[in-house]
Amino acid sequence: MAETMGTSDAGLTTSTLHPSRASFTESSLTILEREDHELKTWDLEDTKPPRDLLCPERSLSGVYFSCFDMLFTEDSAWLLKVPEGAHVSPRPDARKEPEQCPVIDSPGLGVSPELDCQMEERSLEQVQSMVVGEVLKDIETACKLLNITPDPMEWNPGNVQKWVLWTEHLYRLPQVGKAFHELNGKDLCTMSEEEFRQRSPLCGDVLYAHLDIWKSAAWMKEECSPRDSKFSGSDDIWSATEADSSCSGQPIHLWQFLKELLLKPHSYGRCIRWLNKEKGIFKIEDSAHVARLWGIRKNRPAMNYDKLSRSIRQYYKKGIIRKPDISQRLVYQFVHPV
DNA sequence: AAGAAGGAGTGGC
DNA sequence: GCCACTCCTTCTT
């Protein structure tokens, strides 16, 4: 059996899989494992946003990608994380399948094995391209929100501290305290996974995995020309990052910060989301979390929702934010929605 | 208790 | 001066 189960420090159940084929929808995940050729389907009966279900666990060789809430690697090691309490159960009618090339499954297509494999290879390329694009967009957003550069090698100790706090909060990791205090980006990038674990036994490996994604992205940025859109989807997001004033030392306003969070529902939908995007109406779902993220961004450890909401209310008379016509708790409206 | 509203003082830029 | 942080009181849900 290629599956190992355990409980991570973030309160997540971890399942490491080595599949040869997999397909997944919002409600189910089907994996054909390579070693015992056993097809399994999990029903993911959980209403939380997908990013809640899965996140990077550890660094593996090669560039790896986290998207569709599935982490996979070039050597086909998959890592699946499921929150405690989420119902994950093997389908009872598990059956045997012959070994296949490691690709994303194309369900329901009755084609020849050769054509099937070619289609699957193309499908994998498309998925990889989309995945990398998503990762780069996530990093771009984090850069804007934290006001740091995408390349960890350029971080100063303050940037490192911000990134650690941010990652810790975004993925609900145990607090690392001052484990990475006074390290700059170069220090961080030269540290091994073992050193990460020594500094933070609870989540050092997870932080190392996240840093590895950032390092890989920075490496890809250097390797790919700015006009090469292969790894950046339809937009040249790296150029956009460099052109963005929020990455060049300009102070960010709270309303801008909130909009940035709202633009990434995949990452921040748990704590803030649109109720009506056209009208600019949004709801703060987790007031403490949003306040904490704002506090990290502004280097204000004592930030809380009381203070954040006072700042939001200052926008009333400036005509930036108001309460909607039907006032609800934690619901606000941008006066000029984009 | 938590959130909403707004007054007032403070500090950084 | 602008903007956000902080502390505060009062009121509402």
Short mmCIF file of C-alpha atoms (C1' of nucleotides) in Angstrom, two decimals:
data_model
loop_
_atom_site.label_atom_id
_atom_site.label_comp_id
_atom_site.label_asym_id
_atom_site.label_seq_id
_atom_site.Cartn_x
_atom_site.Cartn_y
_atom_site.Cartn_z
CA MET A 1 0.00 0.00 0.00
CA ALA A 2 1.44 3.33 -1.05
CA GLU A 3 -0.67 5.32 1.33
CA THR A 4 0.54 6.54 4.67
CA MET A 5 -1.68 8.27 7.14
CA GLY A 6 -0.73 10.50 10.00
CA THR A 7 -1.68 13.72 11.69
CA SER A 8 0.27 16.86 10.94
CA ASP A 9 0.95 19.73 13.28
CA ALA A 10 -1.64 21.92 11.58
CA GLY A 11 -4.42 19.65 12.75
CA LEU A 12 -4.67 18.08 9.34
CA THR A 13 -4.70 14.44 8.45
CA THR A 14 -2.01 13.76 5.90
CA SER A 15 -2.19 11.12 3.25
CA THR A 16 0.77 10.52 0.99
CA LEU A 17 -0.06 8.78 -2.26
CA HIS A 18 1.84 7.53 -5.25
CA PRO A 19 -0.78 7.39 -7.95
CA SER A 20 -0.52 6.56 -11.61
CA ARG A 21 -3.85 8.09 -12.50
CA ALA A 22 -6.13 10.49 -10.77
CA SER A 23 -9.22 12.47 -11.43
CA PHE A 24 -10.99 14.78 -9.10
CA THR A 25 -14.09 16.90 -8.92
CA GLU A 26 -15.33 19.26 -6.23
CA SER A 27 -16.84 16.36 -4.36
CA SER A 28 -14.69 13.36 -5.13
CA LEU A 29 -11.14 12.25 -5.74
CA THR A 30 -10.24 9.08 -7.64
CA ILE A 31 -6.73 7.72 -7.56
CA LEU A 32 -5.22 4.65 -9.14
CA GLU A 33 -2.17 3.78 -7.14
CA ARG A 34 0.86 2.52 -8.96
CA GLU A 35 2.20 -0.01 -6.54
CA ASP A 36 -0.85 -2.12 -5.85
CA HIS A 37 -2.86 -1.09 -8.95
CA GLU A 38 -5.83 -0.39 -6.80
CA LEU A 39 -8.36 2.22 -7.85
CA LYS A 40 -9.75 4.24 -5.01
CA THR A 41 -12.31 6.98 -4.86
CA TRP A 42 -12.70 9.31 -1.95
CA ASP A 43 -15.84 11.31 -1.42
CA LEU A 44 -14.82 14.67 -0.08
CA GLU A 45 -17.90 15.62 1.83
CA ASP A 46 -16.77 18.97 3.05
CA THR A 47 -18.18 22.38 2.29
CA LYS A 48 -15.03 24.33 3.06
CA PRO A 49 -13.22 26.04 0.19
CA PRO A 50 -10.91 23.71 -1.73
CA ARG A 51 -7.72 25.36 -0.44
CA ASP A 52 -8.78 24.17 2.96
CA LEU A 53 -8.56 20.61 1.81
CA LEU A 54 -5.07 20.47 0.50
CA CYS A 55 -1.83 22.29 0.87
CA PRO A 56 1.85 21.57 0.40
CA GLU A 57 3.31 19.25 2.98
CA ARG A 58 6.96 18.75 2.21
CA SER A 59 9.55 19.48 -0.40
CA LEU A 60 10.26 16.85 -3.00
CA SER A 61 12.70 16.67 -5.84
CA GLY A 62 11.92 18.71 -8.91
CA VAL A 63 9.54 21.55 -9.36
CA TYR A 64 6.23 20.84 -7.81
CA PHE A 65 2.91 22.50 -8.06
CA SER A 66 -0.05 23.13 -5.86
CA CYS A 67 -3.26 23.75 -7.70
CA PHE A 68 -6.67 22.21 -7.88
CA ASP A 69 -5.82 21.74 -4.25
CA MET A 70 -3.64 18.81 -5.17
CA LEU A 71 0.07 18.83 -4.75
CA PHE A 72 1.93 16.73 -7.24
CA THR A 73 5.47 16.31 -8.33
CA GLU A 74 7.35 15.26 -11.40
CA ASP A 75 8.15 11.98 -9.73
CA SER A 76 4.46 11.37 -9.11
CA ALA A 77 4.45 11.65 -5.37
CA TRP A 78 1.20 13.23 -4.34
CA LEU A 79 0.36 14.75 -1.04
CA LEU A 80 -3.18 15.18 0.10
CA LYS A 81 -4.19 17.04 3.22
CA VAL A 82 -7.63 16.84 4.67
CA PRO A 83 -8.89 18.89 7.61
CA GLU A 84 -9.75 17.06 10.77
CA GLY A 85 -13.42 16.27 10.77
CA ALA A 86 -13.73 16.15 6.99
CA HIS A 87 -15.23 12.89 5.85
CA VAL A 88 -12.87 10.96 3.60
CA SER A 89 -13.77 7.38 2.90
CA PRO A 90 -12.63 4.82 0.32
CA ARG A 91 -15.37 3.78 -2.06
CA PRO A 92 -16.43 0.20 -1.26
CA ASP A 93 -16.31 -0.96 -4.90
CA ALA A 94 -12.56 -0.51 -5.31
CA ARG A 95 -11.31 -2.50 -8.29
CA LYS A 96 -8.07 -3.56 -9.94
CA GLU A 97 -6.62 -1.66 -12.90
CA PRO A 98 -3.49 -2.22 -15.03
CA GLU A 99 -0.56 0.17 -14.54
CA GLN A 100 -0.72 3.41 -16.55
CA CYS A 101 1.51 6.35 -17.25
CA PRO A 102 1.38 9.02 -14.53
CA VAL A 103 -1.23 11.43 -15.80
CA ILE A 104 -4.43 13.12 -14.87
CA ASP A 105 -7.29 10.84 -15.79
CA SER A 106 -9.63 11.71 -18.68
CA PRO A 107 -12.86 10.25 -17.40
CA GLY A 108 -15.48 8.78 -19.67
CA LEU A 109 -13.46 8.66 -22.92
CA GLY A 110 -13.51 5.32 -24.66
CA VAL A 111 -10.36 5.71 -26.84
CA SER A 112 -7.37 3.50 -27.65
CA PRO A 113 -4.62 3.25 -25.01
CA GLU A 114 -2.08 5.07 -27.27
CA LEU A 115 -4.44 7.93 -28.06
CA ASP A 116 -5.57 7.96 -24.49
CA CYS A 117 -1.97 8.32 -23.33
CA GLN A 118 -1.24 11.12 -25.85
CA MET A 119 -4.35 12.97 -24.79
CA GLU A 120 -3.41 12.48 -21.20
CA GLU A 121 0.09 13.83 -21.82
CA ARG A 122 -1.36 16.94 -23.47
CA SER A 123 -3.82 17.20 -20.65
CA LEU A 124 -0.98 17.01 -18.13
CA GLU A 125 0.94 19.73 -19.95
CA GLN A 126 -2.11 21.97 -19.91
CA VAL A 127 -2.73 21.26 -16.27
CA GLN A 128 0.91 21.89 -15.37
CA SER A 129 0.87 25.18 -17.25
CA MET A 130 -2.31 26.26 -15.48
CA VAL A 131 -0.97 25.08 -12.16
CA VAL A 132 2.25 27.05 -12.48
CA GLY A 133 0.25 30.08 -13.54
CA GLU A 134 -1.88 29.76 -10.43
CA VAL A 135 1.15 29.40 -8.18
CA LEU A 136 2.77 32.48 -9.69
CA LYS A 137 -0.45 34.45 -9.25
CA ASP A 138 -0.64 33.36 -5.61
CA ILE A 139 2.93 34.53 -5.07
CA GLU A 140 2.24 37.80 -6.85
CA THR A 141 -0.72 38.44 -4.58
CA ALA A 142 1.27 37.62 -1.47
CA CYS A 143 4.00 40.02 -2.65
CA LYS A 144 1.48 42.81 -3.06
CA LEU A 145 -0.12 42.14 0.28
CA LEU A 146 3.16 41.84 2.15
CA ASN A 147 5.08 44.40 0.13
CA ILE A 148 7.97 42.02 -0.46
CA THR A 149 9.81 40.91 -3.59
CA PRO A 150 9.01 37.51 -5.14
CA ASP A 151 12.62 36.36 -4.83
CA PRO A 152 13.28 35.10 -1.28
CA MET A 153 17.02 35.67 -1.80
CA GLU A 154 16.36 39.42 -1.67
CA TRP A 155 14.42 39.42 1.57
CA ASN A 156 15.67 41.26 4.62
CA PRO A 157 14.93 39.89 8.12
CA GLY A 158 11.73 41.93 8.25
CA ASN A 159 10.54 40.43 4.98
CA VAL A 160 11.36 36.94 6.24
CA GLN A 161 9.40 37.56 9.42
CA LYS A 162 6.41 38.80 7.42
CA TRP A 163 6.51 35.82 5.10
CA VAL A 164 6.75 33.36 7.99
CA LEU A 165 3.85 34.99 9.84
CA TRP A 166 1.80 35.16 6.66
CA THR A 167 2.35 31.53 5.70
CA GLU A 168 1.69 30.51 9.27
CA HIS A 169 -1.68 32.26 9.25
CA LEU A 170 -2.70 31.40 5.71
CA TYR A 171 -2.25 27.69 6.29
CA ARG A 172 -3.18 27.72 9.95
CA LEU A 173 0.21 26.43 11.04
CA PRO A 174 1.36 26.39 14.65
CA GLN A 175 3.11 29.61 15.63
CA VAL A 176 6.87 29.46 15.16
CA GLY A 177 7.60 32.44 17.40
CA LYS A 178 11.10 33.75 16.87
CA ALA A 179 12.45 30.56 15.30
CA PHE A 180 13.45 32.45 12.14
CA HIS A 181 14.21 35.74 13.84
CA GLU A 182 16.94 37.91 12.31
CA LEU A 183 17.49 35.62 9.33
CA ASN A 184 17.57 37.23 5.93
CA GLY A 185 16.37 35.63 2.71
CA LYS A 186 19.79 34.29 1.78
CA ASP A 187 20.10 32.59 5.16
CA LEU A 188 16.66 31.10 4.73
CA CYS A 189 17.30 29.86 1.19
CA THR A 190 20.52 28.11 2.13
CA MET A 191 18.94 26.26 5.03
CA SER A 192 18.12 22.57 4.62
CA GLU A 193 14.78 21.01 5.45
CA GLU A 194 16.40 19.48 8.50
CA GLU A 195 17.49 22.92 9.72
CA PHE A 196 13.93 24.15 9.25
CA ARG A 197 12.72 21.24 11.36
CA GLN A 198 15.33 21.97 14.03
CA ARG A 199 14.18 25.58 14.29
CA SER A 200 10.51 24.65 14.18
CA PRO A 201 9.78 21.00 14.93
CA LEU A 202 6.05 21.58 14.50
CA CYS A 203 5.93 23.11 11.05
CA GLY A 204 9.48 23.63 9.81
CA ASP A 205 8.99 21.11 7.03
CA VAL A 206 5.81 22.82 5.82
CA LEU A 207 7.50 26.21 5.81
CA TYR A 208 10.41 24.68 3.92
CA ALA A 209 7.96 23.32 1.33
CA HIS A 210 6.36 26.73 0.88
CA LEU A 211 9.72 28.43 0.58
CA ASP A 212 10.68 25.86 -2.01
CA ILE A 213 7.70 26.91 -4.11
CA TRP A 214 8.80 30.54 -3.89
CA LYS A 215 12.38 29.60 -4.76
CA SER A 216 11.21 27.53 -7.73
CA ALA A 217 9.02 30.39 -8.92
CA ALA A 218 11.91 32.83 -8.67
CA TRP A 219 14.09 30.36 -10.54
CA MET A 220 11.44 30.02 -13.28
CA LYS A 221 11.16 33.78 -13.52
CA GLU A 222 14.85 33.95 -14.22
CA GLU A 223 14.80 31.05 -16.70
CA CYS A 224 11.73 32.16 -18.66
CA SER A 225 11.88 35.37 -20.65
CA PRO A 226 9.23 37.91 -19.67
CA ARG A 227 7.50 37.35 -23.01
CA ASP A 228 7.34 33.59 -22.54
CA SER A 229 3.81 33.00 -21.40
CA LYS A 230 4.22 29.24 -20.96
CA PHE A 231 4.37 29.44 -17.21
CA SER A 232 2.32 32.52 -16.62
CA GLY A 233 -1.08 31.77 -18.11
CA SER A 234 -2.66 34.46 -20.23
CA ASP A 235 -1.19 37.39 -18.30
CA ASP A 236 2.41 38.35 -17.83
CA ILE A 237 2.02 38.48 -14.13
CA TRP A 238 5.66 39.03 -13.31
CA SER A 239 5.78 42.16 -15.38
CA ALA A 240 2.55 43.18 -13.71
CA THR A 241 4.18 42.63 -10.34
CA GLU A 242 7.10 44.81 -11.19
CA ALA A 243 4.85 47.54 -12.53
CA ASP A 244 2.68 47.46 -9.45
CA SER A 245 3.27 50.34 -7.09
CA SER A 246 2.44 48.21 -4.07
CA CYS A 247 5.64 46.21 -4.63
CA SER A 248 7.85 49.27 -4.85
CA GLY A 249 7.60 50.58 -1.31
CA GLN A 250 4.35 52.49 -1.69
CA PRO A 251 2.21 52.22 1.46
CA ILE A 252 -0.91 50.21 0.89
CA HIS A 253 -4.30 51.47 2.00
CA LEU A 254 -6.64 49.29 3.97
CA TRP A 255 -9.29 49.36 1.25
CA GLN A 256 -6.69 48.24 -1.30
CA PHE A 257 -5.62 45.45 1.00
CA LEU A 258 -9.19 44.28 1.44
CA LYS A 259 -9.73 44.31 -2.31
CA GLU A 260 -6.57 42.25 -2.82
CA LEU A 261 -7.87 39.67 -0.36
CA LEU A 262 -11.24 39.66 -2.12
CA LEU A 263 -9.55 39.09 -5.46
CA LYS A 264 -8.16 35.78 -4.21
CA PRO A 265 -11.17 33.87 -2.87
CA HIS A 266 -9.26 30.65 -3.31
CA SER A 267 -6.73 31.75 -0.70
CA TYR A 268 -8.68 34.17 1.49
CA GLY A 269 -12.33 33.19 0.95
CA ARG A 270 -12.42 31.74 4.42
CA CYS A 271 -11.90 35.13 6.03
CA ILE A 272 -13.38 37.62 3.53
CA ARG A 273 -15.62 37.17 0.48
CA TRP A 274 -17.90 38.97 -1.93
CA LEU A 275 -21.62 38.88 -1.23
CA ASN A 276 -22.31 40.86 -4.38
CA LYS A 277 -19.22 41.62 -6.41
CA GLU A 278 -21.08 43.84 -8.92
CA LYS A 279 -22.32 46.08 -6.12
CA GLY A 280 -19.04 45.81 -4.22
CA ILE A 281 -20.68 44.25 -1.17
CA PHE A 282 -18.39 42.02 0.84
CA LYS A 283 -18.47 40.21 4.14
CA ILE A 284 -15.67 39.72 6.62
CA GLU A 285 -16.15 36.11 7.63
CA ASP A 286 -13.30 35.89 10.10
CA SER A 287 -12.75 39.32 11.60
CA ALA A 288 -9.85 38.27 13.80
CA HIS A 289 -8.05 36.63 10.88
CA VAL A 290 -8.45 39.61 8.56
CA ALA A 291 -7.23 41.90 11.33
CA ARG A 292 -4.25 39.66 11.93
CA LEU A 293 -3.33 39.66 8.23
CA TRP A 294 -3.62 43.46 8.17
CA GLY A 295 -1.48 43.63 11.27
CA ILE A 296 1.21 41.49 9.63
CA ARG A 297 1.10 43.67 6.54
CA LYS A 298 1.48 46.86 8.56
CA ASN A 299 3.83 45.51 11.19
CA ARG A 300 1.22 46.15 13.85
CA PRO A 301 1.13 43.05 16.05
CA ALA A 302 -1.58 44.61 18.26
CA MET A 303 -4.00 45.06 15.36
CA ASN A 304 -7.47 43.71 16.00
CA TYR A 305 -10.88 43.97 14.40
CA ASP A 306 -11.93 46.83 16.65
CA LYS A 307 -9.14 48.97 15.26
CA LEU A 308 -9.47 47.70 11.72
CA SER A 309 -13.20 48.43 11.68
CA ARG A 310 -12.53 51.94 12.99
CA SER A 311 -10.25 52.46 9.99
CA ILE A 312 -12.95 51.11 7.68
CA ARG A 313 -15.43 53.55 9.21
CA GLN A 314 -13.09 56.41 8.43
CA TYR A 315 -13.78 55.56 4.78
CA TYR A 316 -17.48 56.39 5.21
CA LYS A 317 -16.97 60.14 5.03
CA LYS A 318 -14.33 59.75 2.31
CA GLY A 319 -16.80 57.88 0.12
CA ILE A 320 -14.63 54.80 -0.29
CA ILE A 321 -16.57 52.26 1.76
CA ARG A 322 -20.05 52.41 3.27
CA LYS A 323 -22.50 50.10 4.94
CA PRO A 324 -24.94 48.50 2.48
CA ASP A 325 -28.55 49.73 2.37
CA ILE A 326 -29.56 46.71 4.42
CA SER A 327 -26.97 46.86 7.16
CA GLN A 328 -25.57 43.56 8.37
CA ARG A 329 -22.81 42.74 10.79
CA LEU A 330 -19.39 42.49 9.18
CA VAL A 331 -20.83 43.45 5.79
CA TYR A 332 -19.49 46.51 3.97
CA GLN A 333 -19.77 47.93 0.49
CA PHE A 334 -17.24 49.63 -1.77
CA VAL A 335 -18.81 52.88 -2.99
CA HIS A 336 -17.10 52.52 -6.37
CA PRO A 337 -16.94 48.80 -7.15
CA VAL A 338 -14.60 47.83 -9.99
"C1'" DA B 1 -20.38 39.44 23.99
"C1'" DA B 2 -19.51 41.12 19.62
"C1'" DG B 3 -20.13 44.53 16.49
"C1'" DA B 4 -21.25 49.41 14.91
"C1'" DA B 5 -20.60 54.20 15.19
"C1'" DG B 6 -17.99 58.06 15.95
"C1'" DG B 7 -15.01 61.42 18.99
"C1'" DA B 8 -10.41 62.48 20.04
"C1'" DG B 9 -5.39 62.15 20.61
"C1'" DT B 10 -1.11 60.47 18.52
"C1'" DG B 11 2.61 59.48 15.29
"C1'" DG B 12 4.78 58.51 10.75
"C1'" DC B 13 5.42 60.17 6.32
"C1'" DG C 1 -2.27 67.49 6.07
"C1'" DC C 2 -3.26 62.74 5.29
"C1'" DC C 3 -3.71 58.32 6.92
"C1'" DA C 4 -3.92 54.84 10.10
"C1'" DC C 5 -3.45 53.40 14.96
"C1'" DT C 6 -5.21 53.63 19.49
"C1'" DC C 7 -8.39 54.32 23.17
"C1'" DC C 8 -12.65 55.53 24.41
"C1'" DT C 9 -17.99 55.82 25.12
"C1'" DT C 10 -22.47 54.74 23.68
"C1'" DC C 11 -25.68 52.11 21.31
"C1'" DT C 12 -27.43 47.90 18.83
"C1'" DT C 13 -27.83 43.09 17.72
#
